[in-house]
Short mmCIF file of C-alpha atoms and ligand atoms in Angstrom, two decimals:
data_model
loop_
_atom_site.label_atom_id
_atom_site.label_comp_id
_atom_site.label_asym_id
_atom_site.label_seq_id
_atom_site.Cartn_x
_atom_site.Cartn_y
_atom_site.Cartn_z
CA MET A 1047 98.25 113.88 104.70
CA PHE A 1048 96.83 110.68 106.19
CA THR A 1049 94.83 112.77 108.64
CA GLN A 1050 91.15 112.49 109.48
CA ARG A 1051 91.47 108.71 109.26
CA ARG A 1052 91.88 108.78 105.48
CA LEU A 1053 94.61 106.91 103.62
CA PHE A 1054 92.92 106.40 100.25
CA GLY A 1055 92.08 109.23 97.87
CA THR A 1056 90.10 108.91 94.65
CA ASN A 1057 92.70 106.58 93.23
CA GLY A 1058 94.55 104.70 95.92
CA ILE A 1059 96.99 106.07 98.50
CA ARG A 1060 99.22 108.89 97.20
CA GLY A 1061 101.95 110.95 98.76
CA LEU A 1062 105.33 112.65 98.51
CA VAL A 1063 108.07 110.05 98.86
CA ASN A 1064 109.92 110.11 102.19
CA LYS A 1065 107.75 113.02 103.36
CA GLU A 1066 104.26 111.53 103.48
CA LEU A 1067 104.99 108.10 102.09
CA THR A 1068 107.96 106.83 104.08
CA PRO A 1069 109.17 103.21 104.39
CA GLU A 1070 107.71 103.10 107.94
CA THR A 1071 104.29 104.17 106.68
CA ALA A 1072 104.54 101.69 103.81
CA ILE A 1073 105.29 98.80 106.21
CA LYS A 1074 102.25 99.73 108.28
CA ILE A 1075 100.05 100.05 105.17
CA GLY A 1076 101.36 96.63 104.05
CA ALA A 1077 100.57 95.09 107.43
CA ALA A 1078 97.08 96.70 107.54
CA THR A 1079 96.41 95.44 104.01
CA GLY A 1080 97.69 91.99 104.99
CA THR A 1081 95.37 91.99 108.02
CA PHE A 1082 92.46 92.88 105.69
CA PHE A 1083 93.31 89.96 103.35
CA LYS A 1084 93.73 87.50 106.26
CA SER A 1085 96.82 85.56 105.16
CA GLY A 1086 96.01 85.56 101.42
CA ARG A 1087 98.17 85.29 98.32
CA LEU A 1088 98.88 88.66 96.70
CA ILE A 1089 100.67 89.91 93.59
CA LEU A 1090 102.88 92.97 93.96
CA GLY A 1091 104.42 95.19 91.30
CA TYR A 1092 105.49 98.78 90.67
CA ASP A 1093 105.97 101.43 87.99
CA ALA A 1094 109.29 103.07 87.00
CA ARG A 1095 109.53 105.59 89.87
CA THR A 1096 112.89 105.68 91.72
CA SER A 1097 111.07 104.92 94.99
CA GLY A 1098 109.26 101.83 93.63
CA PRO A 1099 111.63 99.06 94.79
CA MET A 1100 112.17 100.76 98.19
CA LEU A 1101 108.46 101.03 98.92
CA ALA A 1102 107.81 97.57 97.50
CA LYS A 1103 110.24 96.00 100.00
CA ALA A 1104 108.53 97.83 102.86
CA VAL A 1105 105.02 96.81 101.77
CA ILE A 1106 106.15 93.18 101.26
CA SER A 1107 107.62 93.18 104.77
CA GLY A 1108 104.28 94.37 106.20
CA LEU A 1109 102.26 91.88 104.15
CA ASN A 1110 104.52 88.96 105.17
CA ALA A 1111 104.34 90.01 108.82
CA ALA A 1112 100.55 89.79 108.61
CA GLY A 1113 100.82 86.29 107.12
CA CYS A 1114 100.33 87.04 103.40
CA ASP A 1115 102.39 85.35 100.68
CA VAL A 1116 103.60 87.81 98.06
CA PHE A 1117 104.28 87.08 94.39
CA LEU A 1118 106.61 89.75 93.09
CA ALA A 1119 105.89 90.67 89.46
CA GLY A 1120 108.41 93.52 89.41
CA MET A 1121 108.08 96.52 87.13
CA ALA A 1122 104.94 96.36 84.98
CA PRO A 1123 101.98 98.44 83.76
CA THR A 1124 99.13 98.65 86.27
CA PRO A 1125 96.64 96.84 83.96
CA ALA A 1126 99.15 93.97 83.45
CA LEU A 1127 99.33 93.51 87.24
CA GLN A 1128 95.54 93.71 87.54
CA TYR A 1129 95.19 91.04 84.86
CA ALA A 1130 97.76 88.82 86.66
CA VAL A 1131 95.74 88.93 89.90
CA LYS A 1132 92.73 87.50 88.06
CA LYS A 1133 94.65 85.01 85.92
CA HIS A 1134 96.63 83.52 88.81
CA GLU A 1135 93.52 83.41 91.04
CA MET A 1136 95.18 85.47 93.74
CA HIS A 1137 93.27 86.90 96.68
CA GLY A 1138 94.38 90.34 95.59
CA GLY A 1139 97.28 92.58 94.68
CA VAL A 1140 99.21 95.69 95.65
CA ILE A 1141 100.55 98.11 93.04
CA ILE A 1142 103.13 100.75 93.93
CA THR A 1143 102.36 103.64 91.57
CA ALA A 1144 101.39 107.31 91.53
CA SER A 1145 100.04 107.00 87.98
CA HIS A 1146 100.29 110.42 86.29
CA ASN A 1147 101.73 112.39 89.26
CA PRO A 1148 105.25 113.93 89.05
CA PRO A 1149 108.29 111.76 89.93
CA GLU A 1150 108.58 112.88 93.57
CA TYR A 1151 105.25 111.18 94.33
CA ASN A 1152 104.37 107.55 94.76
CA GLY A 1153 101.31 105.63 95.81
CA ILE A 1154 99.79 102.31 96.79
CA LYS A 1155 96.78 100.73 95.08
CA VAL A 1156 95.04 97.69 96.52
CA ILE A 1157 93.43 95.25 94.08
CA TRP A 1158 90.68 92.69 94.79
CA SER A 1159 90.70 89.10 93.44
CA ASP A 1160 88.83 90.16 90.27
CA GLY A 1161 91.64 92.57 89.32
CA ILE A 1162 89.58 95.69 90.15
CA GLU A 1163 90.60 98.24 92.79
CA ILE A 1164 88.88 97.54 96.13
CA SER A 1165 85.66 99.43 96.91
CA ARG A 1166 85.43 102.45 99.22
CA GLU A 1167 83.86 100.19 101.91
CA GLN A 1168 86.88 97.86 101.74
CA GLU A 1169 89.27 100.83 101.87
CA ILE A 1170 87.57 101.93 105.10
CA GLN A 1171 88.23 98.48 106.59
CA ILE A 1172 91.98 98.88 105.86
CA GLU A 1173 91.92 102.46 107.22
CA ASN A 1174 90.27 101.24 110.45
CA VAL A 1175 92.99 98.61 110.94
CA PHE A 1176 95.68 101.22 110.22
CA PHE A 1177 94.40 104.04 112.45
CA ASP A 1178 93.09 101.88 115.31
CA ASP A 1179 96.33 99.86 115.44
CA LYS A 1180 94.44 96.63 114.85
CA ILE A 1181 97.17 95.02 112.75
CA ARG A 1182 97.22 91.27 113.25
CA TYR A 1183 100.89 90.21 113.31
CA VAL A 1184 101.16 86.44 112.92
CA SER A 1185 103.40 84.11 114.96
CA TRP A 1186 106.90 83.28 113.70
CA ASP A 1187 105.77 80.04 112.02
CA LYS A 1188 102.96 81.73 110.01
CA ILE A 1189 105.03 84.55 108.46
CA GLY A 1190 104.39 84.83 104.71
CA VAL A 1191 106.95 84.29 101.97
CA ALA A 1192 107.88 86.34 98.91
CA ASN A 1193 108.42 84.63 95.55
CA ASP A 1194 109.14 86.01 92.08
CA LEU A 1195 106.36 85.80 89.51
CA PRO A 1196 107.78 85.98 85.97
CA GLY A 1197 105.84 86.32 82.72
CA VAL A 1198 103.21 88.85 83.79
CA ILE A 1199 103.64 91.12 80.75
CA GLU A 1200 103.67 88.23 78.23
CA ASP A 1201 100.43 86.81 79.69
CA TYR A 1202 98.83 90.25 79.63
CA LEU A 1203 99.68 90.95 76.00
CA LYS A 1204 98.40 87.51 74.93
CA ALA A 1205 95.12 88.33 76.66
CA VAL A 1206 94.84 91.74 74.97
CA GLU A 1207 95.45 90.21 71.52
CA LYS A 1208 92.51 87.80 71.98
CA HIS A 1209 90.08 90.72 71.70
CA VAL A 1210 91.18 92.09 68.33
CA ASP A 1211 91.67 90.77 64.79
CA VAL A 1212 95.46 90.36 64.83
CA VAL A 1213 95.69 89.14 61.21
CA ARG A 1214 93.65 92.04 59.85
CA ILE A 1215 95.70 94.61 61.78
CA ALA A 1216 99.00 92.97 60.76
CA LYS A 1217 98.05 93.10 57.06
CA LYS A 1218 97.90 96.91 57.29
CA GLN A 1219 101.55 97.17 58.44
CA TYR A 1220 100.84 100.31 60.43
CA HIS A 1221 103.66 102.52 61.64
CA VAL A 1222 103.06 103.62 65.24
CA VAL A 1223 105.04 106.05 67.42
CA VAL A 1224 104.93 105.27 71.16
CA ASP A 1225 105.67 107.86 73.86
CA ALA A 1226 106.00 105.84 77.07
CA ALA A 1227 106.87 108.74 79.44
CA ASN A 1228 110.06 106.83 80.45
CA SER A 1229 107.88 104.46 82.43
CA VAL A 1230 106.24 101.03 82.27
CA GLY A 1231 104.34 101.71 79.04
CA SER A 1232 107.61 100.96 77.26
CA LEU A 1233 107.61 97.40 78.66
CA ALA A 1234 104.33 96.45 77.01
CA ALA A 1235 103.17 98.64 74.12
CA PRO A 1236 106.13 98.39 71.69
CA ARG A 1237 106.07 94.62 72.06
CA LEU A 1238 102.29 94.46 71.57
CA LEU A 1239 102.54 96.59 68.44
CA ARG A 1240 105.27 94.41 66.93
CA GLU A 1241 103.11 91.34 67.60
CA LEU A 1242 100.34 93.19 65.74
CA GLY A 1243 102.64 93.53 62.73
CA CYS A 1244 103.29 97.24 63.22
CA LYS A 1245 106.50 99.11 62.63
CA VAL A 1246 107.31 100.82 65.92
CA THR A 1247 109.18 104.04 66.65
CA THR A 1248 109.62 104.93 70.32
CA ILE A 1249 110.35 108.14 72.19
CA ASN A 1250 110.89 108.45 75.96
CA ALA A 1251 111.08 104.66 76.04
CA ASN A 1252 114.10 104.09 78.29
CA ILE A 1253 113.05 103.42 81.87
CA ASP A 1254 114.01 106.44 84.00
CA GLY A 1255 112.17 107.19 87.24
CA THR A 1256 113.09 110.88 87.10
CA PHE A 1257 110.84 111.17 84.00
CA PRO A 1258 113.29 113.31 81.99
CA GLY A 1259 111.31 113.15 78.72
CA ARG A 1260 108.01 114.66 79.78
CA LEU A 1261 105.65 114.74 82.75
CA PRO A 1262 103.80 111.43 83.11
CA GLU A 1263 100.37 113.05 82.63
CA PRO A 1264 99.48 112.59 78.94
CA ARG A 1265 97.93 116.03 78.51
CA PRO A 1266 98.11 117.69 75.06
CA GLU A 1267 100.64 120.29 76.34
CA ASN A 1268 103.05 117.43 77.21
CA LEU A 1269 102.70 115.67 73.85
CA GLY A 1270 104.18 118.13 71.35
CA GLU A 1271 107.22 115.94 70.85
CA LEU A 1272 105.05 112.91 70.04
CA ALA A 1273 102.95 114.89 67.55
CA MET A 1274 106.11 116.11 65.84
CA ALA A 1275 107.59 112.60 65.73
CA VAL A 1276 104.43 111.15 64.12
CA LYS A 1277 104.64 113.71 61.32
CA ALA A 1278 108.42 113.47 60.96
CA VAL A 1279 108.42 109.70 60.38
CA GLY A 1280 105.11 109.66 58.47
CA ALA A 1281 103.46 107.31 60.99
CA ASP A 1282 99.81 106.22 60.92
CA LEU A 1283 99.32 106.73 64.65
CA GLY A 1284 100.94 108.05 67.81
CA VAL A 1285 100.12 106.95 71.33
CA ALA A 1286 101.18 108.35 74.70
CA TYR A 1287 100.72 106.61 78.05
CA ASP A 1288 100.61 107.94 81.59
CA GLY A 1289 103.10 106.81 84.26
CA ASP A 1290 101.49 103.42 84.89
CA ALA A 1291 100.16 102.89 81.34
CA ASP A 1292 96.48 102.53 82.14
CA ARG A 1293 95.57 105.70 80.23
CA SER A 1294 96.38 106.41 76.57
CA VAL A 1295 96.06 109.52 74.43
CA PHE A 1296 96.27 109.27 70.64
CA VAL A 1297 97.74 111.39 67.85
CA ASP A 1298 96.47 111.00 64.28
CA GLU A 1299 98.61 110.73 61.13
CA GLN A 1300 98.43 114.52 60.66
CA GLY A 1301 99.97 115.13 64.06
CA ASP A 1302 96.72 116.25 65.74
CA ILE A 1303 96.39 115.26 69.40
CA HIS A 1304 92.93 113.98 70.35
CA TRP A 1305 91.73 114.18 73.93
CA GLY A 1306 90.32 110.98 75.44
CA ASP A 1307 86.62 111.75 74.96
CA LYS A 1308 87.06 111.47 71.19
CA THR A 1309 88.90 108.15 71.17
CA PHE A 1310 86.49 106.79 73.77
CA ALA A 1311 83.55 107.87 71.56
CA LEU A 1312 85.18 106.11 68.61
CA VAL A 1313 85.55 102.86 70.57
CA GLU A 1314 81.98 103.28 71.87
CA LYS A 1315 80.60 103.73 68.34
CA HIS A 1316 82.21 100.56 67.00
CA PHE A 1317 81.36 98.61 70.14
CA LEU A 1318 77.66 99.58 69.97
CA LYS A 1319 77.49 98.81 66.24
CA GLU A 1320 78.04 95.19 67.22
CA ASN A 1321 76.51 95.24 70.70
CA ALA A 1322 73.32 97.30 70.42
CA GLY A 1323 71.45 97.80 73.70
CA GLU A 1324 74.57 97.46 75.87
CA LYS A 1325 75.36 99.78 78.77
CA VAL A 1326 78.20 102.31 78.56
CA VAL A 1327 79.53 103.52 81.93
CA THR A 1328 81.07 106.98 82.17
CA PRO A 1329 81.46 109.83 84.71
CA VAL A 1330 79.21 112.92 84.47
CA SER A 1331 82.33 114.85 83.48
CA SER A 1332 82.31 113.14 80.07
CA SER A 1333 81.35 114.97 76.91
CA SER A 1334 77.86 114.94 75.39
CA LEU A 1335 79.64 113.22 72.52
CA ILE A 1336 79.40 109.97 74.50
CA LYS A 1337 75.65 110.44 74.90
CA ASP A 1338 75.16 111.34 71.21
CA ILE A 1339 76.90 108.13 70.14
CA ALA A 1340 74.83 106.08 72.60
CA ASP A 1341 71.63 107.68 71.24
CA ALA A 1342 72.64 107.08 67.63
CA TYR A 1343 73.76 103.47 68.09
CA ASP A 1344 71.23 102.23 70.63
CA GLY A 1345 73.37 102.23 73.75
CA GLU A 1346 72.41 103.01 77.33
CA ILE A 1347 74.57 105.52 79.22
CA VAL A 1348 75.11 104.95 82.94
CA TRP A 1349 76.50 108.15 84.51
CA THR A 1350 78.75 107.82 87.57
CA LYS A 1351 80.67 110.05 89.93
CA VAL A 1352 84.07 111.19 88.65
CA GLY A 1353 86.85 108.63 89.30
CA SER A 1354 88.06 105.47 87.61
CA VAL A 1355 87.39 103.17 90.57
CA THR A 1356 83.70 104.19 90.51
CA VAL A 1357 83.52 103.39 86.79
CA SER A 1358 85.09 99.94 87.37
CA GLN A 1359 82.88 99.19 90.36
CA THR A 1360 79.73 100.25 88.45
CA MET A 1361 80.71 98.09 85.46
CA LYS A 1362 81.22 95.14 87.81
CA LYS A 1363 77.82 95.65 89.49
CA LEU A 1364 75.91 96.04 86.20
CA ARG A 1365 78.06 93.58 84.22
CA ALA A 1366 78.62 96.37 81.72
CA LYS A 1367 81.15 95.72 78.96
CA LEU A 1368 82.37 99.23 78.20
CA GLY A 1369 83.42 102.23 80.24
CA GLY A 1370 85.48 105.34 79.59
CA GLU A 1371 86.76 108.67 80.84
CA GLU A 1372 87.65 111.86 79.00
CA ASN A 1373 91.24 111.66 80.29
CA GLY A 1374 92.11 108.67 78.10
CA GLY A 1375 90.91 105.81 80.27
CA ILE A 1376 89.07 103.09 78.36
CA PHE A 1377 87.62 100.10 80.24
CA TYR A 1378 86.95 97.10 78.02
CA GLY A 1379 84.96 94.61 80.09
CA PRO A 1380 85.46 91.49 77.91
CA HIS A 1381 89.19 91.84 78.78
CA GLN A 1382 88.94 93.49 82.23
CA ALA A 1383 86.79 96.25 83.70
CA VAL A 1384 89.72 98.59 84.40
CA ARG A 1385 91.53 101.31 82.44
CA ASP A 1386 94.00 99.67 80.13
CA GLY A 1387 96.45 101.47 77.84
CA ALA A 1388 97.53 98.47 75.76
CA MET A 1389 93.94 97.26 75.31
CA SER A 1390 92.88 100.76 74.19
CA THR A 1391 95.73 100.88 71.67
CA ALA A 1392 94.77 97.50 70.22
CA LEU A 1393 91.10 98.57 70.00
CA ILE A 1394 91.94 101.78 68.10
CA LEU A 1395 94.12 99.83 65.62
CA ASP A 1396 91.35 97.24 65.25
CA ILE A 1397 88.88 100.01 64.29
CA MET A 1398 91.37 101.53 61.83
CA ALA A 1399 91.98 98.12 60.23
CA ARG A 1400 88.28 97.21 60.13
CA THR A 1401 87.21 100.46 58.48
CA GLY A 1402 90.34 100.99 56.42
CA ASP A 1403 90.18 104.64 57.49
CA LYS A 1404 92.82 106.89 58.96
CA LEU A 1405 92.36 108.11 62.55
CA SER A 1406 91.84 111.73 61.43
CA LYS A 1407 88.88 110.68 59.27
CA LEU A 1408 87.36 108.46 61.97
CA ILE A 1409 87.53 111.32 64.49
CA SER A 1410 86.18 113.89 62.01
CA GLU A 1411 83.03 111.79 61.60
CA LEU A 1412 82.14 112.19 65.29
CA PRO A 1413 79.83 115.00 66.47
CA ARG A 1414 81.83 118.11 67.34
CA TYR A 1415 81.56 120.18 70.51
CA PHE A 1416 83.18 123.36 71.76
CA ILE A 1417 84.27 123.56 75.38
CA GLU A 1418 84.56 126.47 77.79
CA LYS A 1419 85.95 126.15 81.32
CA ALA A 1420 85.82 128.52 84.27
CA LYS A 1421 86.30 128.52 88.03
CA ILE A 1422 85.05 130.55 90.95
CA GLU A 1423 86.40 130.85 94.48
CA CYS A 1424 84.29 129.26 97.19
CA PRO A 1425 85.32 128.76 100.84
CA GLU A 1426 85.55 125.07 101.83
CA ASP A 1427 82.90 125.41 104.54
CA LEU A 1428 80.35 126.80 102.07
CA LYS A 1429 80.84 124.17 99.35
CA GLU A 1430 78.09 121.86 100.55
CA LYS A 1431 75.53 124.63 101.10
CA VAL A 1432 76.30 126.10 97.69
CA LEU A 1433 75.66 122.70 96.14
CA GLU A 1434 72.31 122.38 97.95
CA LYS A 1435 71.20 125.81 96.69
CA LEU A 1436 72.36 125.04 93.17
CA ILE A 1437 70.42 121.76 93.14
CA GLU A 1438 67.34 123.64 94.36
CA HIS A 1439 67.73 126.30 91.64
CA THR A 1440 68.12 123.78 88.82
CA LYS A 1441 65.68 121.05 89.82
CA ARG A 1442 63.24 121.84 87.00
CA LEU A 1443 65.91 121.28 84.37
CA ASN A 1444 67.24 118.03 82.90
CA VAL A 1445 69.79 117.56 85.65
CA ASN A 1446 71.95 114.86 87.23
CA THR A 1447 73.30 115.49 90.76
CA ILE A 1448 75.38 112.34 91.30
CA ASP A 1449 78.58 114.45 91.43
CA GLY A 1450 78.10 118.22 91.42
CA VAL A 1451 75.35 119.43 89.10
CA LYS A 1452 75.26 118.41 85.44
CA ILE A 1453 72.60 120.03 83.27
CA TRP A 1454 71.68 119.09 79.73
CA PHE A 1455 69.74 121.54 77.56
CA LYS A 1456 67.62 120.77 74.49
CA ASP A 1457 69.94 122.54 72.05
CA LYS A 1458 72.89 120.21 72.75
CA ARG A 1459 74.37 122.49 75.37
CA ALA A 1460 75.49 121.01 78.69
CA ILE A 1461 77.26 122.24 81.80
CA LEU A 1462 78.90 120.52 84.78
CA ILE A 1463 79.34 122.56 87.97
CA ARG A 1464 81.41 120.75 90.54
CA PRO A 1465 83.34 121.63 93.71
CA SER A 1466 87.07 120.88 93.44
CA GLY A 1467 88.24 118.09 95.75
CA THR A 1468 91.59 119.75 96.39
CA GLU A 1469 91.13 123.55 96.12
CA PRO A 1470 88.63 126.11 97.53
CA ILE A 1471 86.94 126.57 94.16
CA TYR A 1472 83.99 125.45 92.05
CA ARG A 1473 84.73 124.43 88.47
CA LEU A 1474 82.43 124.92 85.49
CA TYR A 1475 82.72 122.97 82.24
CA ALA A 1476 80.33 123.94 79.45
CA GLU A 1477 79.86 122.34 76.05
CA ALA A 1478 77.95 123.60 73.04
CA LYS A 1479 77.84 123.48 69.25
CA THR A 1480 79.58 126.89 68.99
CA GLN A 1481 82.28 128.50 71.11
CA GLU A 1482 80.09 131.60 71.75
CA SER A 1483 77.25 129.48 73.04
CA ALA A 1484 79.59 127.58 75.40
CA GLU A 1485 80.98 130.89 76.68
CA GLU A 1486 77.50 132.31 77.19
CA LEU A 1487 76.44 129.27 79.20
CA THR A 1488 79.56 129.45 81.37
CA LYS A 1489 78.96 133.17 82.04
CA LYS A 1490 75.32 132.60 83.00
CA TYR A 1491 76.14 129.92 85.59
CA HIS A 1492 79.25 131.72 86.82
CA LEU A 1493 76.98 134.64 87.68
CA GLU A 1494 74.35 132.41 89.26
CA LEU A 1495 77.01 130.66 91.36
CA LYS A 1496 78.50 133.99 92.41
CA LYS A 1497 75.08 135.16 93.63
CA ILE A 1498 74.59 131.98 95.68
CA ILE A 1499 78.08 132.22 97.21
CA ASP A 1500 77.66 135.95 98.03
CA ILE A 1501 74.31 135.39 99.75
CA LEU A 1502 75.66 132.45 101.79
CA ARG A 1503 78.76 134.45 102.77
CA LYS A 1504 76.67 137.08 104.56
MG1 MG B 860 97.32 105.86 85.50
#
């Protein structure tokens, strides 16, 4: 790790605590970040991981040494910290979190003054300072200070509530079960829901950085307990957050878990009903569902590379108001152009209250797709050549090559073929109106890919 002059991955700096991400490294990252911000004012906070306070102290030390003043917000959801950076007109922020990764990991995210993660170009500037030892330590009389910043979560929840009809939601007296993964989601969501007049039941809501309840990735296989709890207490809704509460996955009143593309499509539909002609930003990995809704309700899809920072940066550039990912990340621009678990929860309740419908009905009204996934081994050194060949082979089709190769067919079938960023494989994700058709499409391109790889291997 941290080789080839790279610190930042697709979502900040990540590493195994005290193996890759040690206090020494964290001090140096803090000092390099401080050098980048040139003696600015920065907010700092962390999620519930056991290593959070330790790494926070190290990063603060580095930031202060480079002349930055730090405002310590403590433990809070990532979107609450991002909102605080903007509200308090800071130069930026640093968030100690590894999001959905297991408890032995941690990470460092750097936030710009608008609350959005810094761009890849800005990350490179920090990496250059770090690897070229260009840290600018200030003289003894210019060393930064660290102050506490209370009230970050209260301010954040007030801001979220401005974007929904609180009175209408409260009248419904919804019962909601929250699964906070023993992390920072439990500091914001239950309180938000009570302010929205809901009855709240919580599971995995005590803060525990070992994550004893479930893994912090809100994948359906980790959410059985939530689904059971929703049915057991007869709740209207269940919601699960990831480790830093920027992503949310919902369970309907029947205990069915819905993956993020469905809830994003639901938010998209109701957003476009009132904002026809607006842009919707989403990675090419998203379902055709998102495109169908945009077509039906006069929206314009902007496809991006996979990764939440790219979605945020694209929204910022185009002043787009809505973005989303299939993994449960919803970006609501009028609030902030970043993934936001509490905002997503409020939006879903707002739709339920507005329509008077249950979540299961709202989801059942969306177009339905069947998905088939596959993978194929491909040596790292061939990945780029394989992609070139694949682009050449598919150029006559309706194709987008911003990230891998995504092909849309006339009969509502689509396939994304993309090299893995971490393993020597290519992944295929096909969608169609029947399972057989999705399987057939996967088989066809699996074969095609195999031919290309075999020829290039020789
Ligand atoms: Mg996250």
